[in-house]
Coordinates of C-alpha atoms in Angstrom, one line a residue:
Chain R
X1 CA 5.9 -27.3 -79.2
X2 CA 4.2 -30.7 -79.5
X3 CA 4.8 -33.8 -82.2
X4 CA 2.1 -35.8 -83.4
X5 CA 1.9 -37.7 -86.4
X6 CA -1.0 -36.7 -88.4
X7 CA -3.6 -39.7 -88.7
X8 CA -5.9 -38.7 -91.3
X9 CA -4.1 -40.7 -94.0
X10 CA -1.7 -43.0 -94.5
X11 CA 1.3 -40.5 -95.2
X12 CA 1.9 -40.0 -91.4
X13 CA 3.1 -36.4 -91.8
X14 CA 5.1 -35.7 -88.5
X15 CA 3.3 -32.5 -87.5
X16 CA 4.5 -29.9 -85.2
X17 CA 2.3 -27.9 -82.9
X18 CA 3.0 -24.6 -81.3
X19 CA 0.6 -25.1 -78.6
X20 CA 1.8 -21.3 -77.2
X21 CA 1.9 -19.8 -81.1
X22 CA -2.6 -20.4 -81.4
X23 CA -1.8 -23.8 -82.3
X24 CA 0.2 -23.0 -85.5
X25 CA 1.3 -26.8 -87.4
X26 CA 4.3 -27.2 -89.4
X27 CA 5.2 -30.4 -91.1
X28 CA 2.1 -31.1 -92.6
X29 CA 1.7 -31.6 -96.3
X30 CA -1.9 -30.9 -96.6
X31 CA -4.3 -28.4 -94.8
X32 CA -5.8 -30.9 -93.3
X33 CA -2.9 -32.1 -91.5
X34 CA -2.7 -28.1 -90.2
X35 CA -7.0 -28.4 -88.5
X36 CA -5.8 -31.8 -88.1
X37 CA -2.9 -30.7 -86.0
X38 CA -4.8 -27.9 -83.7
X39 CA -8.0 -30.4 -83.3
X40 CA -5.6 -33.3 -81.9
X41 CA -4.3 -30.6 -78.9
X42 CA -7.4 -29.0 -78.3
X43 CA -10.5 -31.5 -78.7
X44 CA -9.7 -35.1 -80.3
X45 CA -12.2 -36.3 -82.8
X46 CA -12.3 -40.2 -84.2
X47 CA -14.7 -42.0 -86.6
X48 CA -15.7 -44.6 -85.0
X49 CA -16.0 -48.0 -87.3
X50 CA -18.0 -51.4 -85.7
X51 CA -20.8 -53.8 -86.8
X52 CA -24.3 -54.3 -85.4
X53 CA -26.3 -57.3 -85.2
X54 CA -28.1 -58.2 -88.5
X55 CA -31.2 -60.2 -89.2
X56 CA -32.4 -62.0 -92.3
X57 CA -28.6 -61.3 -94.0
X58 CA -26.4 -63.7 -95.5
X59 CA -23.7 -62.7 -92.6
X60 CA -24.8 -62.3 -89.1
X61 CA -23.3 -58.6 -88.8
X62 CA -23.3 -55.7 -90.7
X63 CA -20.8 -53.0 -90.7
X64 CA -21.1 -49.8 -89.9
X65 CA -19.0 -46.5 -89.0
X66 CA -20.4 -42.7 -88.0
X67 CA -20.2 -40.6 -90.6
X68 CA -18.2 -37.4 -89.0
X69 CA -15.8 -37.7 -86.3
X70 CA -17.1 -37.9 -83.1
X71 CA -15.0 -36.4 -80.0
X72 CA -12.7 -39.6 -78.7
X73 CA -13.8 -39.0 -75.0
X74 CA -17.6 -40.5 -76.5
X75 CA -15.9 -43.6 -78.5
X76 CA -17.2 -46.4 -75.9
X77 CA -20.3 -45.0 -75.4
X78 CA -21.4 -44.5 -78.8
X79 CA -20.3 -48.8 -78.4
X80 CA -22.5 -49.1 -75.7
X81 CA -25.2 -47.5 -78.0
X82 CA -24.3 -50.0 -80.9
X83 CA -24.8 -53.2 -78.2
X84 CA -28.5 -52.6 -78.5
X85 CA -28.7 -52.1 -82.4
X86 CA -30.1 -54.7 -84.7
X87 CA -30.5 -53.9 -88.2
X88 CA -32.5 -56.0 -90.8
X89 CA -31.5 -56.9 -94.4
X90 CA -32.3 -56.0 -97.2
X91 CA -29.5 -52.8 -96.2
X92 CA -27.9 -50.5 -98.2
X93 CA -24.5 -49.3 -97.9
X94 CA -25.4 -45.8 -96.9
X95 CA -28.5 -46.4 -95.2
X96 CA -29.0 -44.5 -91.5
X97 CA -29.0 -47.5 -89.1
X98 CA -29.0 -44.8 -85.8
X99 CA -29.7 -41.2 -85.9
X100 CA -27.3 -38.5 -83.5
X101 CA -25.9 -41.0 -81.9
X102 CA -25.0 -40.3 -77.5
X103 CA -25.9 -36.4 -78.7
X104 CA -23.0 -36.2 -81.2
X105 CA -24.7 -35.4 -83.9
X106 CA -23.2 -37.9 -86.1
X107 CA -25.0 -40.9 -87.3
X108 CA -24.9 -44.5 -87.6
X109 CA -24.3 -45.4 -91.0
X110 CA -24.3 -48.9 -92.7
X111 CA -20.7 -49.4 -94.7
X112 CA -21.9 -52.4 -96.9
X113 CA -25.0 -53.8 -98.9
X114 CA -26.4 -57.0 -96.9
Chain T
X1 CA -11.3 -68.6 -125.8
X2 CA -11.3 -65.6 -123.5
X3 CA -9.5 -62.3 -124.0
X4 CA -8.4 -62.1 -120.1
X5 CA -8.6 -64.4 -117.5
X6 CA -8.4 -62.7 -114.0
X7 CA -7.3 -64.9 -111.5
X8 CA -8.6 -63.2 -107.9
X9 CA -11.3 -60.9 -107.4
X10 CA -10.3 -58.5 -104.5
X11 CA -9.3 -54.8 -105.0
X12 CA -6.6 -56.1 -107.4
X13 CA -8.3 -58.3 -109.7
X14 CA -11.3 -55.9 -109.5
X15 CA -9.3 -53.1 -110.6
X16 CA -7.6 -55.0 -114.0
X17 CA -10.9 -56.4 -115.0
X18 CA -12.6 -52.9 -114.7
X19 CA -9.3 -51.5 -116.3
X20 CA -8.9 -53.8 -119.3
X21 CA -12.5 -53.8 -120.5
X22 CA -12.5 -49.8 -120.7
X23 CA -9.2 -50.4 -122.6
X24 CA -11.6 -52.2 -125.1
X25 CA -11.2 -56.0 -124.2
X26 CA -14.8 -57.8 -124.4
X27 CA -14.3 -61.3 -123.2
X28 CA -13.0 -60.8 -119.6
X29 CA -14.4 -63.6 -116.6
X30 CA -12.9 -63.1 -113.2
X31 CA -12.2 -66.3 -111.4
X32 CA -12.6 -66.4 -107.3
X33 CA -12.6 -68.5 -104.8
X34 CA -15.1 -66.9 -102.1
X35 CA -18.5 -66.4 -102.6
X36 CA -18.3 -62.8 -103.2
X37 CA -16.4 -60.2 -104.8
X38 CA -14.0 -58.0 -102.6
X39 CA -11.5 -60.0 -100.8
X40 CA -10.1 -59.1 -97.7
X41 CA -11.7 -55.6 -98.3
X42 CA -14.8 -57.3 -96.8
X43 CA -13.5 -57.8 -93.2
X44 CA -11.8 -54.5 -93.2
X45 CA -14.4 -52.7 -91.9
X46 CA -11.8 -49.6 -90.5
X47 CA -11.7 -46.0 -92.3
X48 CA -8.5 -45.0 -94.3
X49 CA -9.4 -46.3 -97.7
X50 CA -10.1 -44.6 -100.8
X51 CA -8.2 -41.2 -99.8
X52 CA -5.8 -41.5 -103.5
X53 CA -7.8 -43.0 -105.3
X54 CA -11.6 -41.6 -104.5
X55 CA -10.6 -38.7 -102.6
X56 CA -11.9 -39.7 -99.6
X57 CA -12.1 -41.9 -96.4
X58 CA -13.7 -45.0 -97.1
X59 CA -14.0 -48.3 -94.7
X60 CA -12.7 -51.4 -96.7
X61 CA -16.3 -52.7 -97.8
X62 CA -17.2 -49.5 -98.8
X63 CA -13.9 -49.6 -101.3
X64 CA -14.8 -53.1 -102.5
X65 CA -18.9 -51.6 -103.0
X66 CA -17.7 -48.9 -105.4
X67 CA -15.3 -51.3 -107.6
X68 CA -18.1 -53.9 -107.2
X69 CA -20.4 -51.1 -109.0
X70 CA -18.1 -50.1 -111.6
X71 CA -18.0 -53.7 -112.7
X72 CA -21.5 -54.7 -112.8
X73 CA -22.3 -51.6 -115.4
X74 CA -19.2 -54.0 -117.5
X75 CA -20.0 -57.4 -119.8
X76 CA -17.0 -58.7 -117.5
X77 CA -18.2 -62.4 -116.4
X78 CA -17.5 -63.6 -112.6
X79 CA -17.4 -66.9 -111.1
X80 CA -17.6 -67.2 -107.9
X81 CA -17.0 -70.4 -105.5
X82 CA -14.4 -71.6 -107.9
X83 CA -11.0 -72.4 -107.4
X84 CA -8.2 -72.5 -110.1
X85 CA -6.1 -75.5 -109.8
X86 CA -3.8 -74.8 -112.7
X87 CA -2.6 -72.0 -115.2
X88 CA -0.6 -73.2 -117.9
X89 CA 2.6 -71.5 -119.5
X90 CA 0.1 -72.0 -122.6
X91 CA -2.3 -69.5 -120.9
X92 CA -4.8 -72.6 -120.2
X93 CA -6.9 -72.3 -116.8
X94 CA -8.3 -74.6 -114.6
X95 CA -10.6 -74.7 -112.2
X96 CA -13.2 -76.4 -110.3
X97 CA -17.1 -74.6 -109.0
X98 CA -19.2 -76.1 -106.9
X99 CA -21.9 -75.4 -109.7
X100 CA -19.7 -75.6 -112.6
X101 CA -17.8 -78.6 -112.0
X102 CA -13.7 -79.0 -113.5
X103 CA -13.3 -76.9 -116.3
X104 CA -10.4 -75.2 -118.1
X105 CA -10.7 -72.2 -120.1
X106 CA -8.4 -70.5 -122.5
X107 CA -7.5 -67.2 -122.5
X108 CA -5.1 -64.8 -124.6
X109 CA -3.8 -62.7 -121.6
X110 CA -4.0 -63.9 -117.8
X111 CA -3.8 -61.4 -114.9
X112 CA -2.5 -63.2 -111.9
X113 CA -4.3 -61.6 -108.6
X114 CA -4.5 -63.9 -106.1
X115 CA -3.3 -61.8 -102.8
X116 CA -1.7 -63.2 -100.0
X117 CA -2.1 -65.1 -96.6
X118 CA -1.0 -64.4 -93.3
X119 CA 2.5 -66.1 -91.6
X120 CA 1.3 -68.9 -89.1
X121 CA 2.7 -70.0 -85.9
X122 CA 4.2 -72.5 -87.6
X123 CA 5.8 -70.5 -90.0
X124 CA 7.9 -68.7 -87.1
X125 CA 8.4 -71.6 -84.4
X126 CA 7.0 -69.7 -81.4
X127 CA 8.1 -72.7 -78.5
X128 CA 5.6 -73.9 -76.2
X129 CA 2.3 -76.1 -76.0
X130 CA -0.2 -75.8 -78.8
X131 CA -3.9 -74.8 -77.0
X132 CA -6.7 -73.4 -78.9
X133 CA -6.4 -69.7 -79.1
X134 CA -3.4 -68.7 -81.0
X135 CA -5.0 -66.8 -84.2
X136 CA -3.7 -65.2 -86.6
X137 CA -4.5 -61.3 -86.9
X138 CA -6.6 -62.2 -90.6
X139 CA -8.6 -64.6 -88.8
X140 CA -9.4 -62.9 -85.4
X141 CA -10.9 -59.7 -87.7
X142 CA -12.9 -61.9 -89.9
X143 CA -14.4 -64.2 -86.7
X144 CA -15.0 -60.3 -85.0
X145 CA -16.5 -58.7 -88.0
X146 CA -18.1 -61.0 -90.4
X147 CA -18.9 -63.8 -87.9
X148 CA -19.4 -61.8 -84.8
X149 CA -17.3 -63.7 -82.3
X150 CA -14.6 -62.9 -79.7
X151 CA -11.9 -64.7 -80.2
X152 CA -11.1 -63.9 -76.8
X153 CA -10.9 -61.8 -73.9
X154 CA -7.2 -61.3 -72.7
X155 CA -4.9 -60.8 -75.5
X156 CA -1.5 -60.4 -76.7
X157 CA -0.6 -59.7 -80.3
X158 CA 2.8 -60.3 -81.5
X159 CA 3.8 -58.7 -84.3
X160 CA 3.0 -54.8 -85.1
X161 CA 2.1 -55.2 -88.9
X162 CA -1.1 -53.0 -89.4
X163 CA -3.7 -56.2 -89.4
X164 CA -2.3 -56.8 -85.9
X165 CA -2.6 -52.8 -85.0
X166 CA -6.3 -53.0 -86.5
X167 CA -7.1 -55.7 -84.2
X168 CA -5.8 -54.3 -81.2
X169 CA -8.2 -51.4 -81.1
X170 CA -11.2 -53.6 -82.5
X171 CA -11.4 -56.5 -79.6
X172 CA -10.2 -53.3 -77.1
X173 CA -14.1 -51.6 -78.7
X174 CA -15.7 -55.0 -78.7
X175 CA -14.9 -55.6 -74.7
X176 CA -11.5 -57.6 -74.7
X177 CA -8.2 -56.3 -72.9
X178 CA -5.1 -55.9 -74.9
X179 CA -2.1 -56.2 -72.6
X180 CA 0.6 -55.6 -75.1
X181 CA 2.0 -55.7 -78.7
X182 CA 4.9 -57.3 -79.3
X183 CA 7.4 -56.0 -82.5
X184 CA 10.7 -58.3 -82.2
X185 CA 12.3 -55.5 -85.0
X186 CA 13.5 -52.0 -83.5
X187 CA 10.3 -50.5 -85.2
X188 CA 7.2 -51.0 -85.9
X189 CA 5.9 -53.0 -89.1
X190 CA 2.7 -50.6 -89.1
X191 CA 1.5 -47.0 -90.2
X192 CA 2.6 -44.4 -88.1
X193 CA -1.2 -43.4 -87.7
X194 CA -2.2 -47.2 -86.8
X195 CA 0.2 -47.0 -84.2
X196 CA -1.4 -43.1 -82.9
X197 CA -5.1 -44.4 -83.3
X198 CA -4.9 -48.4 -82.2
X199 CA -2.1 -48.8 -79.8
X200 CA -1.6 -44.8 -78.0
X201 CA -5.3 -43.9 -78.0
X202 CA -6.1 -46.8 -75.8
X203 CA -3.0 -47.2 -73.4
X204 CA -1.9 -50.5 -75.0
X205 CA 2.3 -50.8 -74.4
X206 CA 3.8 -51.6 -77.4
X207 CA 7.3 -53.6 -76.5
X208 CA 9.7 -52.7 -79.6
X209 CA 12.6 -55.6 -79.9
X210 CA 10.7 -58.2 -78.0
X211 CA 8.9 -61.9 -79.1
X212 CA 7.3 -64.0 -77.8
X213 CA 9.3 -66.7 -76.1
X214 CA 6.6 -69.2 -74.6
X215 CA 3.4 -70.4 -74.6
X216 CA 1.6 -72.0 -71.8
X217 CA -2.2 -73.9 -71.5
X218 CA -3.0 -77.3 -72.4
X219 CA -6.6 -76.9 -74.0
X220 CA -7.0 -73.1 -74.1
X221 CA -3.6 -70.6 -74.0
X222 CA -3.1 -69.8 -70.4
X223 CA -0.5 -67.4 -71.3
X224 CA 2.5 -65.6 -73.0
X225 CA 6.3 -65.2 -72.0
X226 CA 7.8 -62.3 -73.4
X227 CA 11.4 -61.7 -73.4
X228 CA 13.8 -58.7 -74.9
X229 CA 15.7 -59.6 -77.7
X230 CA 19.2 -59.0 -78.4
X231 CA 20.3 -56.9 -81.9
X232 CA 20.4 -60.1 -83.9
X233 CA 16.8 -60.9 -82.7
X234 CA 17.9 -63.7 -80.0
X235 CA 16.0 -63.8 -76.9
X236 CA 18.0 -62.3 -74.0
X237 CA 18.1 -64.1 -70.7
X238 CA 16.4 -62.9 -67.8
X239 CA 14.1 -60.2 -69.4
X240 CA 11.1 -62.4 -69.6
X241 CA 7.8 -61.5 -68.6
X242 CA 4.4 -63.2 -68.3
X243 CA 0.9 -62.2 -69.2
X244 CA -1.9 -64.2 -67.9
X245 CA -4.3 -64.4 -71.5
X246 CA -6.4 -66.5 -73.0
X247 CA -5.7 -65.5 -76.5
X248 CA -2.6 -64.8 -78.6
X249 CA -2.9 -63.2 -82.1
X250 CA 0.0 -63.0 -84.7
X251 CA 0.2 -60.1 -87.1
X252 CA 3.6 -61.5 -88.4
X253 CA 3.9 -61.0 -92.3
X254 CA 2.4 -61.5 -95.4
X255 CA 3.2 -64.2 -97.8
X256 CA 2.2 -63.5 -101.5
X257 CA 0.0 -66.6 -102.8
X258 CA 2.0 -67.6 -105.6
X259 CA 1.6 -71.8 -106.3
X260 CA -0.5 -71.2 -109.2
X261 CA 2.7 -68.8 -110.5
X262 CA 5.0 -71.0 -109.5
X263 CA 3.4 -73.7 -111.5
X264 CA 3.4 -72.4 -114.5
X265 CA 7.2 -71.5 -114.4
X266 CA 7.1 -67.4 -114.2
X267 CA 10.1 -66.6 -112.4
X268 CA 9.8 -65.3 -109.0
X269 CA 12.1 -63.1 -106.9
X270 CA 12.9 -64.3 -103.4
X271 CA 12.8 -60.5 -102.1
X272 CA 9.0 -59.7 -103.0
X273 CA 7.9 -63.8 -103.1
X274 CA 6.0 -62.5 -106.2
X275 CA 6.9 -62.4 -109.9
X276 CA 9.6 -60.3 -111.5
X277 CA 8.1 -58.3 -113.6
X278 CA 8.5 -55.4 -116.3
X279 CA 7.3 -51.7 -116.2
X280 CA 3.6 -53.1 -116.9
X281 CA 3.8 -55.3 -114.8
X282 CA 3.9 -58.6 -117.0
X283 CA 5.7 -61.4 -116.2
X284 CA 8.3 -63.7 -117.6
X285 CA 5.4 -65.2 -119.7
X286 CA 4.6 -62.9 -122.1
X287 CA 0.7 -61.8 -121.8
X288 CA 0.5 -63.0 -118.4
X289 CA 0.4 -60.2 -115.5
X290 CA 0.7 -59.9 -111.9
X291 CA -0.5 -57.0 -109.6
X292 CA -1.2 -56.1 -106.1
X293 CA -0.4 -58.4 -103.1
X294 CA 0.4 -61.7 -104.8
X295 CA 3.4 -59.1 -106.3
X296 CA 4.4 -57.8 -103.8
X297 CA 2.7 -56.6 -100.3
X298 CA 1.8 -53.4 -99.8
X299 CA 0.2 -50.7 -97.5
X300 CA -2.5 -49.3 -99.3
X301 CA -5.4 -50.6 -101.0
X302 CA -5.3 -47.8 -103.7
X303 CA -1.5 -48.7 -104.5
X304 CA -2.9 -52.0 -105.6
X305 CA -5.6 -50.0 -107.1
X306 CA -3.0 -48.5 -108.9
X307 CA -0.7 -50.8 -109.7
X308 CA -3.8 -53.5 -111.0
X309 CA -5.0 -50.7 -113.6
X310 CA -2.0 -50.2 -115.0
X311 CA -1.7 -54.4 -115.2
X312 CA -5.0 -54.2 -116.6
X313 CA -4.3 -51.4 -119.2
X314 CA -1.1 -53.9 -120.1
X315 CA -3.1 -56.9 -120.6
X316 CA -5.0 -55.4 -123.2
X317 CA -2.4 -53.5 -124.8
X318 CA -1.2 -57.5 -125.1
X319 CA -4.4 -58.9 -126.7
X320 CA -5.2 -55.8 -129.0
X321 CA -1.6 -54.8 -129.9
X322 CA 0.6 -57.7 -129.5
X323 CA 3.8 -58.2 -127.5
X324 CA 6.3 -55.8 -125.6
X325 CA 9.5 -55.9 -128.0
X326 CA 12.6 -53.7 -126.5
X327 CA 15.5 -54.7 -124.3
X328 CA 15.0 -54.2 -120.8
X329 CA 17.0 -52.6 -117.9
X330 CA 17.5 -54.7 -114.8
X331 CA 16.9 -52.5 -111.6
X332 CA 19.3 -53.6 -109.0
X333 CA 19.2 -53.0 -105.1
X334 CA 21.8 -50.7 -103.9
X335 CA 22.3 -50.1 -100.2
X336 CA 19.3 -49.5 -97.9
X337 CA 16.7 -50.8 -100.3
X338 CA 14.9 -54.6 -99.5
X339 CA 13.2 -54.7 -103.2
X340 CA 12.0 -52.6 -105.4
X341 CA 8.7 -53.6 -108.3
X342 CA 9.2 -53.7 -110.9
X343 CA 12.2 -55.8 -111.5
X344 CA 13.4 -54.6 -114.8
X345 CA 12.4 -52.0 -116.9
X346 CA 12.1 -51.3 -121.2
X347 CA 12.6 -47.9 -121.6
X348 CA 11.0 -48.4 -125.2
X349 CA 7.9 -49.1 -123.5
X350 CA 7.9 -46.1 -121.4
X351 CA 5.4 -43.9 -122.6
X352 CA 6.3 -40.5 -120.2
X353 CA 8.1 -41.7 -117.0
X354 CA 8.8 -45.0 -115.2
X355 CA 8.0 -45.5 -111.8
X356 CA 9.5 -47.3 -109.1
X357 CA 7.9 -48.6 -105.5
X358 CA 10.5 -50.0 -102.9
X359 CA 11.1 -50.4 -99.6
X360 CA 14.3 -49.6 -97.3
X361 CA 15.8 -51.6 -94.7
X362 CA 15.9 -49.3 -91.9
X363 CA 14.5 -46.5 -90.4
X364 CA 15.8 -43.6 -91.6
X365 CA 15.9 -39.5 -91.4
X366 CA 16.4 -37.0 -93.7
X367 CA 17.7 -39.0 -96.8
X368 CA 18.4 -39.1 -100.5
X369 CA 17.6 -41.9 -103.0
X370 CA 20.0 -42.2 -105.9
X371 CA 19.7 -43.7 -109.2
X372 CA 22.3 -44.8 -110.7
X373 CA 23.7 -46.6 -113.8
X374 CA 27.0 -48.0 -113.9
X375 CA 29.2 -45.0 -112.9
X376 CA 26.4 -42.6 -113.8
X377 CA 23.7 -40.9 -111.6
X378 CA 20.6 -40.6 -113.3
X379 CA 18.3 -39.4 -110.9
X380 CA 18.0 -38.4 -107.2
X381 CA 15.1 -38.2 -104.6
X382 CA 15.0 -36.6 -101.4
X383 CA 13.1 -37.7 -98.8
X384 CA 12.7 -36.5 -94.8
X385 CA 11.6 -39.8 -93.5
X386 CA 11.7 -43.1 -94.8
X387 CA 10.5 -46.7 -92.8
X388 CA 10.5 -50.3 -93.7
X389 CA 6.5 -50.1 -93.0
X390 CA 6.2 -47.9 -95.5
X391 CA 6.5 -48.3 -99.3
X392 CA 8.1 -45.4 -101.1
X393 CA 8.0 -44.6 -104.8
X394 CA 9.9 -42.6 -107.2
X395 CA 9.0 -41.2 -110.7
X396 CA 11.7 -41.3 -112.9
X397 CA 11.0 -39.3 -116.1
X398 CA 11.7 -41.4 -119.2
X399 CA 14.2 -39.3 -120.8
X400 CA 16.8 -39.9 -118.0
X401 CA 16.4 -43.7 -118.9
X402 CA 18.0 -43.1 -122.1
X403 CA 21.3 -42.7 -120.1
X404 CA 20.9 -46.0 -118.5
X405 CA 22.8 -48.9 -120.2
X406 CA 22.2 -52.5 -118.4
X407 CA 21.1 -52.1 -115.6
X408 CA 19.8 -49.0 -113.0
X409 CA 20.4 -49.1 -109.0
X410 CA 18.5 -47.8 -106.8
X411 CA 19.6 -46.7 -103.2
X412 CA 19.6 -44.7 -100.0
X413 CA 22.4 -42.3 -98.4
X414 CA 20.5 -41.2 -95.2
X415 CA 22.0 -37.6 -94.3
X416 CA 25.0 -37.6 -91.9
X417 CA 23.1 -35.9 -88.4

C-alpha cells in the first residue's frame, strides 16, 4: 500500500494505493484522484509551465506551459528545448509556440496575449 | 458620480466589477495601480488555477485572460497607472495617473480590492549583514518570469508558504540549485501538492521547525546559518548549519494592503489584518466592500473569485436597493480556529445559507467543527484532515441561524486517536 497526496488540485486528497491490488486508490474524492493515483506509481506525468524568450513584446518573456502532461523523467529536457525558443509578439494566448515537443507529443503552448 | 468605485484590479477587483455590472450597475471604473489588469495572476505563470471556478487547470495569466475578456464585452471603465491616495468615509476617491493627473471621484458604493504584499526581511529580523540578494519569494518570480533574470544561482528559501514552494521548483527548471526550504512552524505553510510537485519531485530537503539564524556576505550573500528551533520557535544552540549561497528568498507571509481602509476608519480585525465584515462582505461603512486578499489571504484564486462576486453582487444590491437593515450575529473563535470571514453575520440578510471560511491553528486529524450559540449547538461539520495552510469553509443553512441569539462560535474537537 502506498500514500501519496493527490496533486491535481488544490484539495490534496491523501490517496492510497494498493500497488499489489492492480493499483486500486482509496481516499480520493474525485476520479481523477483514482488515474491520478495509479499514474503516480506506474509512470509520472507533469505539465510543465516556463517562459521563452520574446521579441517585439512589451515584456521580454512570454509564458508558456505544454498542454498535456508530459512524463516527469522528460521535464529538463523539454527545458533544454525551451532555451532555444524565441517567439515574436503580436502572440495569442493559445497560440502553438513548439510543436511535439522532445517526442512527447504535447505542445508548446503560449499562456498569455503579448 | 459613479455607481462603484473598485479599488484594485487583480482576480478580486476583476471579479466585483464583472459581478456588479451583470447585477445591473452602469457606472463602474476600476482603479489600478500597474499598467495592466490582472495582478499578481500575471507572474503566476504555474498550472492549478481555474479548477472551481472554470473547471479546469489554468496557469495564472491564463485566469487573469478570461476575466480580462469578460470585462471588455462590459461598459465598466479602467484606469490604469493610477494610484488612489485616499477614500473617504464619504465614499470620495482620490487618486493620481500619470495621464490623468490628481483627481477625486465620487462614487455610491466602493469595493476595496487592493491585495496584499509579501513580509520583508525586515519585518522578521533575520540577524546578520545586509548583501544584495536576499529577495522576497514575490519578487524573485516576477524578476524570473516577467523580466527574465536569475536572481541567483545557489539558493535557500525560508519560509514554505506556496510563493516560496512555486519558486523552488521554477529557479531548480531555470538552472539554479535549491539546497533547502526552511519552515520554522512544525508544518508546512503550503499546499500539500506544492510540497509533492516543488520540493519532493526535485530532491529539495525541506527542514520543518528551523529559521534562518545568520546571514553572511558583505556585497552579495555568501551564505545562510540554519539552526533547529525549539517548540516556542527559539533557535536551539548547536544545531546550526551553513549553506554556501548566493541568494536567500523569503516566502514568509502575506500582509493584507489595508492603508487606504485604515484611512477611512472601517474597522479592522487584527486576526485577518483586513476589515470585519458582514455576510456580503461590506464593511463597517455601509456601501463600502472588501474581498479577496486585502480581506483576508487565501489559497486559491477562485476563492477570491468567489468571495469578490458575491462583494460585487452586494455592492449593487447597495446602490439599486439601499442599505442592509437587521441585527447581526457576531461569530466568535472557539478553540482551534485563528479567524474565520466574515466577522458577523445578519441572518435577515441570508437569502438560503451563510457560509463561513476559517482557518485552524494546528494540524489536525479526523475532526469535527461545531457551531455553537450560547449553550446551544447549531451545527456540526466533520472533517478527516484539517491544516493551518489550508482554508476550510462551512455552509450553514439559514434556518439553523434562527436559533442563534448574539453571537455563534465556531470551533474544532479533533477526534481522540
Amino acid at each position: 500500500m502506498k500514500e501519496l497526496i493527490c496533486i491535481l488540485c488544490p484539495n490534496g486528497c491523501h490517496l492510497q494505493v494498493d500497488e499489489a491490488g492492480d493499483y486500486a486508490v482509496t481516499g480520493n474524492a474525485c476520479p481523477r484522484g483514482a488515474a491520478y493515483g495509479k499514474s503516480e506509481c506506474t509512470h509520472p506525468t507533469r505539465v510543465v509551465t516556463s517562459t521563452v524568450r520574446l521579441l517585439g513584446g512589451s515584456y521580454p518573456r512570454c509564458p508558456v506551459k505544454t498542454d498535456r502532461p508530459i512524463p516527469r523523467e522528460l521535464i529538463f529536457p523539454v527545458m533544454a528545448a525551451l532555451d532555444g525558443v524565441t517567439a515574436a509578439s503580436p502572440v495569442h494566448c493559445g497560440d502553438i509556440i513548439l510543436e511535439n515537443v522532445c517526442g512527447t507529443g504535447a505542445n508548446i503552448v503560449a499562456t498569455r496575449s503579448l | 458620480m459613479y455607481d462603484l468605485i473598485v479599488i484594485g484590479g487583480g482576480p478580486a477587483g476583476l471579479a466585483a466589477a464583472c459581478a456588479a455590472w451583470e447585477r445591473g450597475l452602469k457606472r463602474i471604473l476600476i482603479v489600478e495601480r500597474d499598467r495592466e489588469l490582472g495582478g499578481i495572476l500575471n507572474q503566476c505563470i504555474h498550472n492549478g488555477f481555474g479548477l472551481h471556478h472554470f473547471q479546469e487547470e489554468l496557469t495564472g495569466p491564463e485566469y487573469a485572460g478570461r476575466f480580462v475578456e469578460l470585462l471588455s464585452q462590459t461598459g465598466v471603465e479602467v484606469r490604469t497607472d493610477t494610484m488612489v491616495l485616499e477614500v473617504t468615509p464619504g465614499k470620495r476617491v482620490c487618486m493620481v495617473g500619470k495621464s490623468t493627473g490628481y483627481r477625486e471621484e465620487d462614487a455610491k458604493a466602493i469595493v476595496l480590492a487592493m491585495g496584499c504584499r509579501e513580509r520583508t526581511r525586515g519585518a522578521i529580523a533575520i540577524p546578520g549583514t545586509r548583501p544584495a540578494g536576499v529577495f522576497t519569494a514575490g519578487a524573485a518570480q516576477r524578476y524570473v518570469n516577467i523580466e527574465g533574470w536569475l536572481p541567483g544561482r545557489r539558493v535557500v528559501i525560508l519560509g514554505s508558504g506556496d510563493i516560496g514552494l512555486i519558486m523552488a521548483r521554477r529557479l531548480t527548471l531555470e538552472g539554479a540549485k535549491v539546497l533547502a526550504c526552511v519552515e520554522v512552524m512544525p508544518y508546512s505553510g503550503g499546499l500539500n501538492r506544492n510540497i509533492v510537485q516543488c520540493l519532493e519531485d526535485y530532491g529539495i530537503p525541506l527542514y520543518l521547525s528551523h529559521t534562518v539564524t545568520d546571514i553572511r556576505g558583505r556585497n552579495r550573500v555568501e551564505g545562510v546559518t540554519v539552526s533547529q528551533v525549539d517548540e516556542h520557535r527559539r533557535p536551539i544552540p548547536g544545531t546550526e548549519m551553513d549553506f554556501d549561497c548566493d541568494t536567500l528568498l523569503l516566502s514568509v507571509g502575506l500582509i493584507p494592503e489595508n492603508e487606504l481602509t485604515r484611512q477611512a476608519g472601517i474597522q479592522t480585525d487584527r486576526r485577518t489584518n483586513g476589515a470585519v465584515v458582514y455576510e456580503n462582505m461590506e464593511t463597517s461603512i455601509p456601501g463600502v466592500f472588501a474581498c479577496g486578499n486585502v480581506c483576508h489571504v487565501h489559497d486559491l484564486v477562485d476563492f477570491v473569485t468567489a468571495e469578490s462576486t458575491r462583494a460585487g453582487y452586494a455592492a449593487a444590491d447597495f446602490v439599486l436597493g439601499g442599505p442592509t437593515e437587521g441585527q447581526a450575529l457576531a461569530v466568535e473563535n472557539g478553540p482551534g480556529i485563528t479567524y474565520t470571514v466574515p466577522q458577523r453575520i445578519r441572518p435577515g440578510n441570508i437569502q438560503k445559507n451563510a457560509e463561513i471560511f476559517f482557518r485552524v491553528n494546528r494540524v489536525c486529524g479526523k475532526s469535527r467543527i461545531l457551531v455553537t450559540s450560547g449553550e446551544k449547538t447549531i451545527a456540526r461539520f466533520s472533517r478527516t484532515h484539517l491544516a493551518p495552510g489550508e482554508m476550510e469553509h462551512i455552509v450553514i443553512p439559514g434556518t439553523l441561524l434562527a436559533n442563534a441569539s448574539g453571537s455563534i462560535t465556531v470551533s474544532v474537537e479533533e477526534a481522540a486517536t
